[in-house]
Amino acid sequence: MTRVLLVEDNAMNADALGRLLTRRGATVHHVAEGLAVSAAARAFAPQVILMDIGLPDIDGLEVTRRLKADPELSAIPVIALTAHATAQDEQLARDAGCCDYATKPVDVKGLQEKIGRLVGA
């Protein structure tokens, strides 16, 4: 089972995506605030992090930069989740350290394929 840390402030989006990923065999842990991500990642040891970019307390790009600067967490792949679908937005996510990018509403099958490539599943 793939361990996925889902960082999403919208409870409905988190619930829906979490359920879909769980049905497809993932173990999903959810946090709603960017400042909670590092502690959650240490406790849950995810194989991949799905990072909403538009978080209320600190944006997902900054959270990703902090993860990538932390030697204990920097190897965890981060996939950006956002409603913004421009090439510039994707480049900003990659520059922050995201290894992939998915737009909302999320294509779960496509996201699962991305996760599988990243974790070797």
PDB file of C-alpha atoms in Angstrom:
ATOM      1  CA  MET A   1       0.000   0.000   0.000  1.00  0.00           C
ATOM      2  CA  THR A   2       1.258   3.435  -0.922  1.00  0.00           C
ATOM      3  CA  ARG A   3       1.334   5.958   1.936  1.00  0.00           C
ATOM      4  CA  VAL A   4       0.041   9.345   0.737  1.00  0.00           C
ATOM      5  CA  LEU A   5       0.103  12.553   2.763  1.00  0.00           C
ATOM      6  CA  LEU A   6      -2.707  14.717   1.410  1.00  0.00           C
ATOM      7  CA  VAL A   7      -2.325  18.429   2.167  1.00  0.00           C
ATOM      8  CA  GLU A   8      -5.650  20.075   1.346  1.00  0.00           C
ATOM      9  CA  ASP A   9      -7.533  22.794   3.230  1.00  0.00           C
ATOM     10  CA  ASN A  10     -10.902  22.184   1.564  1.00  0.00           C
ATOM     11  CA  ALA A  11     -12.556  19.433   3.611  1.00  0.00           C
ATOM     12  CA  MET A  12     -14.851  18.297   0.790  1.00  0.00           C
ATOM     13  CA  ASN A  13     -11.973  18.033  -1.683  1.00  0.00           C
ATOM     14  CA  ALA A  14      -9.816  16.203   0.856  1.00  0.00           C
ATOM     15  CA  ASP A  15     -12.582  13.762   1.721  1.00  0.00           C
ATOM     16  CA  ALA A  16     -13.411  13.007  -1.907  1.00  0.00           C
ATOM     17  CA  LEU A  17      -9.807  12.582  -3.052  1.00  0.00           C
ATOM     18  CA  GLY A  18      -8.872  10.646   0.082  1.00  0.00           C
ATOM     19  CA  ARG A  19     -11.727   8.198  -0.456  1.00  0.00           C
ATOM     20  CA  LEU A  20     -10.874   7.693  -4.118  1.00  0.00           C
ATOM     21  CA  LEU A  21      -7.211   7.040  -3.363  1.00  0.00           C
ATOM     22  CA  THR A  22      -8.115   4.706  -0.501  1.00  0.00           C
ATOM     23  CA  ARG A  23     -10.401   2.710  -2.802  1.00  0.00           C
ATOM     24  CA  ARG A  24      -7.439   2.337  -5.139  1.00  0.00           C
ATOM     25  CA  GLY A  25      -5.281   0.875  -2.366  1.00  0.00           C
ATOM     26  CA  ALA A  26      -3.517   3.875  -0.840  1.00  0.00           C
ATOM     27  CA  THR A  27      -3.239   4.681   2.834  1.00  0.00           C
ATOM     28  CA  VAL A  28      -4.053   8.384   3.079  1.00  0.00           C
ATOM     29  CA  HIS A  29      -3.286  10.775   5.921  1.00  0.00           C
ATOM     30  CA  HIS A  30      -4.776  14.257   5.632  1.00  0.00           C
ATOM     31  CA  VAL A  31      -3.627  17.614   7.015  1.00  0.00           C
ATOM     32  CA  ALA A  32      -5.351  20.921   6.289  1.00  0.00           C
ATOM     33  CA  GLU A  33      -2.608  23.391   7.206  1.00  0.00           C
ATOM     34  CA  GLY A  34       0.808  23.925   5.718  1.00  0.00           C
ATOM     35  CA  LEU A  35       2.445  24.423   9.091  1.00  0.00           C
ATOM     36  CA  ALA A  36       1.395  20.885  10.081  1.00  0.00           C
ATOM     37  CA  VAL A  37       3.041  19.170   7.120  1.00  0.00           C
ATOM     38  CA  SER A  38       6.559  18.610   8.478  1.00  0.00           C
ATOM     39  CA  ALA A  39       5.336  17.010  11.710  1.00  0.00           C
ATOM     40  CA  ALA A  40       2.805  14.895   9.807  1.00  0.00           C
ATOM     41  CA  ALA A  41       5.469  13.761   7.345  1.00  0.00           C
ATOM     42  CA  ARG A  42       7.789  12.729  10.175  1.00  0.00           C
ATOM     43  CA  ALA A  43       5.032  10.797  11.963  1.00  0.00           C
ATOM     44  CA  PHE A  44       3.368   9.187   8.927  1.00  0.00           C
ATOM     45  CA  ALA A  45       6.451   8.624   6.725  1.00  0.00           C
ATOM     46  CA  PRO A  46       4.607   9.111   3.410  1.00  0.00           C
ATOM     47  CA  GLN A  47       5.943   7.802   0.138  1.00  0.00           C
ATOM     48  CA  VAL A  48       4.482  10.823  -1.642  1.00  0.00           C
ATOM     49  CA  ILE A  49       2.935  14.150  -0.652  1.00  0.00           C
ATOM     50  CA  LEU A  50       0.014  15.693  -2.549  1.00  0.00           C
ATOM     51  CA  MET A  51       0.348  19.421  -1.886  1.00  0.00           C
ATOM     52  CA  ASP A  52      -2.455  21.913  -2.392  1.00  0.00           C
ATOM     53  CA  ILE A  53      -0.842  25.182  -3.432  1.00  0.00           C
ATOM     54  CA  GLY A  54      -3.532  27.487  -2.013  1.00  0.00           C
ATOM     55  CA  LEU A  55      -3.366  26.847   1.730  1.00  0.00           C
ATOM     56  CA  PRO A  56      -4.687  29.423   4.213  1.00  0.00           C
ATOM     57  CA  ASP A  57      -1.764  29.638   6.638  1.00  0.00           C
ATOM     58  CA  ILE A  58       1.249  29.289   4.323  1.00  0.00           C
ATOM     59  CA  ASP A  59       1.169  28.530   0.627  1.00  0.00           C
ATOM     60  CA  GLY A  60       2.004  25.058  -0.602  1.00  0.00           C
ATOM     61  CA  LEU A  61       5.009  26.261  -2.583  1.00  0.00           C
ATOM     62  CA  GLU A  62       6.643  27.583   0.593  1.00  0.00           C
ATOM     63  CA  VAL A  63       5.773  24.373   2.430  1.00  0.00           C
ATOM     64  CA  THR A  64       7.437  22.416  -0.385  1.00  0.00           C
ATOM     65  CA  ARG A  65      10.558  24.606  -0.218  1.00  0.00           C
ATOM     66  CA  ARG A  66      10.784  23.930   3.514  1.00  0.00           C
ATOM     67  CA  LEU A  67      10.382  20.186   3.002  1.00  0.00           C
ATOM     68  CA  LYS A  68      13.096  20.159   0.355  1.00  0.00           C
ATOM     69  CA  ALA A  69      15.431  22.091   2.689  1.00  0.00           C
ATOM     70  CA  ASP A  70      14.961  19.506   5.455  1.00  0.00           C
ATOM     71  CA  PRO A  71      17.452  16.624   5.079  1.00  0.00           C
ATOM     72  CA  GLU A  72      15.048  14.170   6.744  1.00  0.00           C
ATOM     73  CA  LEU A  73      12.138  14.994   4.419  1.00  0.00           C
ATOM     74  CA  SER A  74      13.733  16.232   1.214  1.00  0.00           C
ATOM     75  CA  ALA A  75      13.599  12.862  -0.574  1.00  0.00           C
ATOM     76  CA  ILE A  76       9.801  12.588  -0.347  1.00  0.00           C
ATOM     77  CA  PRO A  77       8.316  13.410  -3.764  1.00  0.00           C
ATOM     78  CA  VAL A  78       5.760  16.215  -3.807  1.00  0.00           C
ATOM     79  CA  ILE A  79       2.992  16.537  -6.389  1.00  0.00           C
ATOM     80  CA  ALA A  80       1.403  19.981  -6.572  1.00  0.00           C
ATOM     81  CA  LEU A  81      -2.408  20.143  -6.613  1.00  0.00           C
ATOM     82  CA  THR A  82      -3.908  23.369  -7.913  1.00  0.00           C
ATOM     83  CA  ALA A  83      -6.793  24.860  -9.823  1.00  0.00           C
ATOM     84  CA  HIS A  84      -4.312  27.026 -11.744  1.00  0.00           C
ATOM     85  CA  ALA A  85      -3.413  25.311 -14.982  1.00  0.00           C
ATOM     86  CA  THR A  86      -0.944  27.654 -16.664  1.00  0.00           C
ATOM     87  CA  ALA A  87       2.561  26.705 -17.728  1.00  0.00           C
ATOM     88  CA  GLN A  88       3.866  29.466 -15.456  1.00  0.00           C
ATOM     89  CA  ASP A  89       2.066  27.953 -12.441  1.00  0.00           C
ATOM     90  CA  GLU A  90       3.505  24.551 -13.233  1.00  0.00           C
ATOM     91  CA  GLN A  91       7.002  26.022 -13.510  1.00  0.00           C
ATOM     92  CA  LEU A  92       6.612  27.804 -10.155  1.00  0.00           C
ATOM     93  CA  ALA A  93       5.652  24.484  -8.569  1.00  0.00           C
ATOM     94  CA  ARG A  94       8.630  22.712 -10.109  1.00  0.00           C
ATOM     95  CA  ASP A  95      10.961  25.543  -9.060  1.00  0.00           C
ATOM     96  CA  ALA A  96       9.722  25.135  -5.469  1.00  0.00           C
ATOM     97  CA  GLY A  97      10.649  21.435  -5.555  1.00  0.00           C
ATOM     98  CA  CYS A  98       7.502  19.684  -6.756  1.00  0.00           C
ATOM     99  CA  CYS A  99       8.352  16.777  -9.029  1.00  0.00           C
ATOM    100  CA  ASP A 100       4.944  16.733 -10.698  1.00  0.00           C
ATOM    101  CA  TYR A 101       1.776  18.758 -11.050  1.00  0.00           C
ATOM    102  CA  ALA A 102      -1.942  17.953 -11.166  1.00  0.00           C
ATOM    103  CA  THR A 103      -4.813  20.339 -11.780  1.00  0.00           C
ATOM    104  CA  LYS A 104      -8.147  20.338  -9.981  1.00  0.00           C
ATOM    105  CA  PRO A 105     -10.511  18.745 -10.448  1.00  0.00           C
ATOM    106  CA  VAL A 106      -8.061  15.882 -10.186  1.00  0.00           C
ATOM    107  CA  ASP A 107      -8.043  13.032 -12.682  1.00  0.00           C
ATOM    108  CA  VAL A 108      -7.640  10.260 -10.097  1.00  0.00           C
ATOM    109  CA  LYS A 109      -6.485   7.620 -12.573  1.00  0.00           C
ATOM    110  CA  GLY A 110      -3.831   9.989 -13.955  1.00  0.00           C
ATOM    111  CA  LEU A 111      -2.792  10.985 -10.433  1.00  0.00           C
ATOM    112  CA  GLN A 112      -2.512   7.358  -9.392  1.00  0.00           C
ATOM    113  CA  GLU A 113      -0.261   6.705 -12.399  1.00  0.00           C
ATOM    114  CA  LYS A 114       1.960   9.643 -11.381  1.00  0.00           C
ATOM    115  CA  ILE A 115       2.147   8.348  -7.823  1.00  0.00           C
ATOM    116  CA  GLY A 116       2.976   4.853  -9.082  1.00  0.00           C
ATOM    117  CA  ARG A 117       5.851   6.159 -11.194  1.00  0.00           C
ATOM    118  CA  LEU A 118       7.253   8.097  -8.246  1.00  0.00           C
ATOM    119  CA  VAL A 119       7.083   5.305  -5.688  1.00  0.00           C
ATOM    120  CA  GLY A 120       7.801   2.447  -8.061  1.00  0.00           C
ATOM    121  CA  ALA A 121       4.425   0.789  -7.506  1.00  0.00           C
TER     122      ALA A 121
END
